[in-house]
Short mmCIF file of C-alpha atoms in Angstrom, two decimals:
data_model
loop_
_atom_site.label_atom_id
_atom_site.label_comp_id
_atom_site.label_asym_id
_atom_site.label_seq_id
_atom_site.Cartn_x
_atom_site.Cartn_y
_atom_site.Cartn_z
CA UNK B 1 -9.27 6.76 -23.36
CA UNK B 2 -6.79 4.82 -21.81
CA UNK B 3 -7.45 1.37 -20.24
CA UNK B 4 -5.77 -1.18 -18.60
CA UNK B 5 -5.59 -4.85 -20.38
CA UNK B 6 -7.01 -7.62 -17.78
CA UNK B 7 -6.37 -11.59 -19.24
CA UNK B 8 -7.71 -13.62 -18.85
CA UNK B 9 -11.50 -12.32 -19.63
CA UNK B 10 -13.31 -15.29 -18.21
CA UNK B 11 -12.43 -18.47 -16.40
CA UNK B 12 -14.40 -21.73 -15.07
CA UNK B 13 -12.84 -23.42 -12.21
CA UNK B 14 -13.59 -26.37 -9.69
CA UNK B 15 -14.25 -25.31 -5.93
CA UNK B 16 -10.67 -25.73 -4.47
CA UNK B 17 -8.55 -24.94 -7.47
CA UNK B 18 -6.61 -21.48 -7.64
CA UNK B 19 -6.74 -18.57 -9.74
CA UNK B 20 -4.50 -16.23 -11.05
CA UNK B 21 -5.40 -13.21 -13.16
CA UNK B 22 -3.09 -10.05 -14.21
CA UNK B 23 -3.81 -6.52 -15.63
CA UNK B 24 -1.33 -4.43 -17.58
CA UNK B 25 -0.79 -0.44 -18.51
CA UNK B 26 0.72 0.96 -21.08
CA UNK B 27 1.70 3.81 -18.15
CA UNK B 28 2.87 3.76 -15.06
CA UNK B 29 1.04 3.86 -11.70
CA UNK B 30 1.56 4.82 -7.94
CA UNK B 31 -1.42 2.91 -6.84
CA UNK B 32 -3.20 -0.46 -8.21
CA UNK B 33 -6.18 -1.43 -6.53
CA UNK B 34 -8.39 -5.08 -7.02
CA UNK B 35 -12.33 -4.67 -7.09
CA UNK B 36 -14.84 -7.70 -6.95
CA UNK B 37 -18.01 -6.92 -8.20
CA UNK B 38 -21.16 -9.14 -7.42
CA UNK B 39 -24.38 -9.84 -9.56
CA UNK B 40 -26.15 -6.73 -9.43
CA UNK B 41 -23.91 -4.82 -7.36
CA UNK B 42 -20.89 -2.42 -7.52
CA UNK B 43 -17.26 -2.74 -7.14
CA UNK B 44 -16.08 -3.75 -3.50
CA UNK B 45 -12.32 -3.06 -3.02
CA UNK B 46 -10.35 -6.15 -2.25
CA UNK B 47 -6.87 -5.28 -1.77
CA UNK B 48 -5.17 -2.02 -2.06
CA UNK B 49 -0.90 -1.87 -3.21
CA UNK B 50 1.12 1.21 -2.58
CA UNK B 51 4.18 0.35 -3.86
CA UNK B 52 6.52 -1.72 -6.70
CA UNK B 53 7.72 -5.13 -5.61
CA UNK B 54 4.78 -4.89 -3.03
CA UNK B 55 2.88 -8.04 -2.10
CA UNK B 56 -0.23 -7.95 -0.16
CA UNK B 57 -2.58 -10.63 1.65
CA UNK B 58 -6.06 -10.57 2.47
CA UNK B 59 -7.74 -13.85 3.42
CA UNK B 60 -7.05 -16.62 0.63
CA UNK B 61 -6.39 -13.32 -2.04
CA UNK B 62 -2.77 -12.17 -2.57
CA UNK B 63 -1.92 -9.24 -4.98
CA UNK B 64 1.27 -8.07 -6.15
CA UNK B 65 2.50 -4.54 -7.27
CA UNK B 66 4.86 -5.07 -10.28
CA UNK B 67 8.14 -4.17 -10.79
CA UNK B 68 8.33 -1.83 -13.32
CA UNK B 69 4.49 -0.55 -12.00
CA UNK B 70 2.85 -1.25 -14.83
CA UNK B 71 1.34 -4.17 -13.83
CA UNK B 72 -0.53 -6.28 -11.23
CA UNK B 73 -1.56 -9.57 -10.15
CA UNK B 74 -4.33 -11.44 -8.40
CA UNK B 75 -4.04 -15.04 -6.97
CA UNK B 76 -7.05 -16.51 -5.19
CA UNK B 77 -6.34 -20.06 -3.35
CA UNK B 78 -8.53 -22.34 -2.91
CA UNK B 79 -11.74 -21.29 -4.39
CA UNK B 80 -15.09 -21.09 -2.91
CA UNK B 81 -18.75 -20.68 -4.64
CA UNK B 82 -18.92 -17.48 -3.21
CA UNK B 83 -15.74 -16.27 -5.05
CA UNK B 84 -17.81 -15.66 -8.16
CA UNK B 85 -18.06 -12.32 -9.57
CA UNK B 86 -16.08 -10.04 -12.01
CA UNK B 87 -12.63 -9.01 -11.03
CA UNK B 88 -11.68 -5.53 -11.29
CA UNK B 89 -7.99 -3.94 -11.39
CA UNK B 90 -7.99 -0.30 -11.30
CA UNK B 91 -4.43 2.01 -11.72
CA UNK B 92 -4.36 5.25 -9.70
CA UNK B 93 -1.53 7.92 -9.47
CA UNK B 94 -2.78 8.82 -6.26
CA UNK B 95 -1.96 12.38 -5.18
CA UNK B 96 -3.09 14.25 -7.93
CA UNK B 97 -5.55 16.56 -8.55
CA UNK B 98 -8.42 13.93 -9.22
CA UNK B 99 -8.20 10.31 -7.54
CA UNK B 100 -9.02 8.99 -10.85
CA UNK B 101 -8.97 5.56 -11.13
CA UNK B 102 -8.11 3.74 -14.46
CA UNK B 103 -9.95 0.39 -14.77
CA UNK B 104 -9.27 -3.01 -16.52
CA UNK B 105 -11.66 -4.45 -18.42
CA UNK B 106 -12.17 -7.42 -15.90
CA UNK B 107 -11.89 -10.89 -15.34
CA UNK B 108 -15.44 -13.04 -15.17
CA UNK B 109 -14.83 -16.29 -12.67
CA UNK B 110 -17.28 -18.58 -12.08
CA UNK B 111 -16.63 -21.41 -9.75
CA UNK B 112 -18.51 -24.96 -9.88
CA UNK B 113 -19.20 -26.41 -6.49
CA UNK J 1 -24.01 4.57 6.76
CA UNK J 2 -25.75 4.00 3.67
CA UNK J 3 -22.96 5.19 1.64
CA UNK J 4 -23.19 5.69 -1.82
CA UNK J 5 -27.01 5.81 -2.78
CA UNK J 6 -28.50 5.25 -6.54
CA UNK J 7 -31.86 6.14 -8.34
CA UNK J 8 -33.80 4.50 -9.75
CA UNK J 9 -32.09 1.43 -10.22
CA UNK J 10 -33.69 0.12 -13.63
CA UNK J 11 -35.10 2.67 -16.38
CA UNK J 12 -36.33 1.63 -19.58
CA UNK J 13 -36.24 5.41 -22.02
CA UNK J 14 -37.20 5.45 -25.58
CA UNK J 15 -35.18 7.02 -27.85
CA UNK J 16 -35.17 10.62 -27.90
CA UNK J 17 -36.42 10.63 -24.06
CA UNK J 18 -34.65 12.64 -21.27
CA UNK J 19 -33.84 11.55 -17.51
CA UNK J 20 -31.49 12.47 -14.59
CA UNK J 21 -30.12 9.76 -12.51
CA UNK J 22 -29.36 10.69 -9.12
CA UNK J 23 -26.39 9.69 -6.54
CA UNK J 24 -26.11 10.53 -3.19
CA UNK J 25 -23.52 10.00 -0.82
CA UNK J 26 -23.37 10.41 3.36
CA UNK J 27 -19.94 10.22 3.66
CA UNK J 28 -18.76 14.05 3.53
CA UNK J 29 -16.51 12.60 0.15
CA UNK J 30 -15.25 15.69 -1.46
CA UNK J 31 -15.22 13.57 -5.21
CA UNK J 32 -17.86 11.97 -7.13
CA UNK J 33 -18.05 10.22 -10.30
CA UNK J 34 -20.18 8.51 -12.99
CA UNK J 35 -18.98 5.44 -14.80
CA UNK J 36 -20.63 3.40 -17.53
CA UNK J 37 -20.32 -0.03 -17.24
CA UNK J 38 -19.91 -2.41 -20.66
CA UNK J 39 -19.89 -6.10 -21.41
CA UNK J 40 -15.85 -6.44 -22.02
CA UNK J 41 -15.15 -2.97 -21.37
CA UNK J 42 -14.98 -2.43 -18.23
CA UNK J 43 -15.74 0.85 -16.37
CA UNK J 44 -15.46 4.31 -18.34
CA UNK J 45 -15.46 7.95 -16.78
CA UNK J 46 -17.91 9.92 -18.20
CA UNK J 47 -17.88 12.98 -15.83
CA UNK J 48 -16.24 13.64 -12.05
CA UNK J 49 -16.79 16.52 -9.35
CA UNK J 50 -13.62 17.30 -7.62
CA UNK J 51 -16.13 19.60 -5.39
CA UNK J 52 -19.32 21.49 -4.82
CA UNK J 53 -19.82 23.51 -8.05
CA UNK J 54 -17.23 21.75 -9.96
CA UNK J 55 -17.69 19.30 -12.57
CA UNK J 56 -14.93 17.52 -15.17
CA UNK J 57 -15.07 15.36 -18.57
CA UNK J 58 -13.90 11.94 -18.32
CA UNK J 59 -12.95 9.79 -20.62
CA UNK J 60 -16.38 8.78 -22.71
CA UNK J 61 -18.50 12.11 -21.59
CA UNK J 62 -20.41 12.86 -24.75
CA UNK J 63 -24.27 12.97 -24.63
CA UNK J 64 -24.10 13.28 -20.56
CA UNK J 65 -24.35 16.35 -18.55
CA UNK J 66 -23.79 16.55 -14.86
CA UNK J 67 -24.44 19.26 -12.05
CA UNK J 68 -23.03 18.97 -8.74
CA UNK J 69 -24.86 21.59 -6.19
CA UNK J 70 -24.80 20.43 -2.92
CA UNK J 71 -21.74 18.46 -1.86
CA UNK J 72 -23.77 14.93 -1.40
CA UNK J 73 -25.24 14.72 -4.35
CA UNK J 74 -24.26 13.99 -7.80
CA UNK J 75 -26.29 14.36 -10.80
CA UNK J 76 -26.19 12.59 -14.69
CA UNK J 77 -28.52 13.96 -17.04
CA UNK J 78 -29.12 11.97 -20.63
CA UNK J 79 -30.55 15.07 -22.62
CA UNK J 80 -31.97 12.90 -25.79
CA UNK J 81 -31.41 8.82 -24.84
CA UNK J 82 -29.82 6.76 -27.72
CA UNK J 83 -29.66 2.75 -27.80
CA UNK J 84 -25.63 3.57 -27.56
CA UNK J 85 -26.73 4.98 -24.26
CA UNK J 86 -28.12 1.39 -22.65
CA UNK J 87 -25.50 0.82 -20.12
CA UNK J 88 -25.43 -0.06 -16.02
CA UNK J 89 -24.08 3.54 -14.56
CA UNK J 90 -21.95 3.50 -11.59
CA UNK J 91 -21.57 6.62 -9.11
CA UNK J 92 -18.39 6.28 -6.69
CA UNK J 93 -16.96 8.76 -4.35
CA UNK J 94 -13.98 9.21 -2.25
CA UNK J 95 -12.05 11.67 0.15
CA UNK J 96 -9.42 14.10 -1.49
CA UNK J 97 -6.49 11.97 -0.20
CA UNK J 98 -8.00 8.26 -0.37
CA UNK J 99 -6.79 5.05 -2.24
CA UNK J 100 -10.06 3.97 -4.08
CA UNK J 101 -13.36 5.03 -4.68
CA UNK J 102 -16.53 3.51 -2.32
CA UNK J 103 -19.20 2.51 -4.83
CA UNK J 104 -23.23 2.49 -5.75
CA UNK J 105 -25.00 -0.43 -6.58
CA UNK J 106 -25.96 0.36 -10.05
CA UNK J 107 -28.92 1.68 -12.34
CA UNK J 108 -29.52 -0.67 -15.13
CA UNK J 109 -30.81 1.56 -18.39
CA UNK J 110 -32.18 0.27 -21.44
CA UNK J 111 -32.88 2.86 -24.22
CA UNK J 112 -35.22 1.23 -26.47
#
């Protein structure tokens, strides 16, 4: 089945550094979404992108819809502790029949105080 | 709310061994879905209800079953567990015309 490539898989970071992570498709989509998922809990949507070329805030997270929409990107500034999890992108063509979503195989970040 | 609603939330099966795991959601969502979770795979689609009655394939549905008879709940049967079968299952749902899914908090299964 199809899935979308996430790199990097894992990182290790200082408290205060930034992150970036991407996620690619071999297809295109109308929708990418980023998911953070806890220890022991399920996805949480983070930020939600409607459209190419779009670039979208929330907090110290900023996502970006690519170009040619089949890709995405994460940035985190400034890390915290609490920004530890796995980080999900997911590509939807939103509008038809299903709602599937089409996940990437997720970035692990783990953040050293 | 409570949302999206998962049991049990650890199982251990021997092989061979049946079980249903159950999701239930309060949110009126018309769509449900089961997903397999995988160290460095990400989440797969095993099945998905687009509605009361109706149930889908996804991408990895093979040795699942699923019923959906009342709108709210959501149901994945493993008819005879293999190790292959150890996984943390996700149920989701979402309105017909929504960006994204709202999610469970897991059942961790072992199949021993």
């Amino acid at each position: 089945g199809q899935q979308l490539n996430q790199s990097p898989q894992s990182m290790f970071i200082q408290e205060g550094e930034d992150v970036s992570m991407n996620c690619t498709s071999s297809s295109i989509f109308n929708t990418w979404l980023w998911y953070k998922q806890e220890p022991g809990e399920g996805p949480v949507l983070l930020i939600a992108l409607y459209k190419a070329g779009e670039l979208t805030s929330n907090g110290r997270l900023t996502a970006q819809f690519g170009i040619t929409r089949k890709d995405s990107f994460l940035n985190i500034s400034a890390s915290i502790p609490s920004d530890v999890g796995i980080y999900f992108c997911a590509g939807q063509n939103y509008g038809g029949a299903t709602n599937k979503l089409i996940f990437g195989t997720g970035t692990l970040l783990a953040v050293q105080p | 709310n409570a949302g999206v609603t998962q049991t049990p939330k650890f199982r251990v099966l021997k092989t061979g061994q049946s079980m249903t795991l159950l999701c239930a959601q309060d949110m009126n969502h018309e769509y449900m879905y089961w997903y397999r979770q995988d160290p460095g795979m990400g989440l797969r689609l095993i099945h998905y209800s687009v509605g009361e009655g109706t149930t889908a394939k996804g991408e990895v549905p093979d040795g699942y079953n699923v019923s959906r008879l009342k709108k709210q709940n959501f149901l994945l049967g493993l008819e005879s567990a293999a190790p292959s079968q150890t996984s943390v299952y996700f149920c989701a749902s979402s309105y017909r015309g929504s960006f994204g899914y709202t999610f469970g908090s897991g059942t961790r299964l072992t199949v021993v």
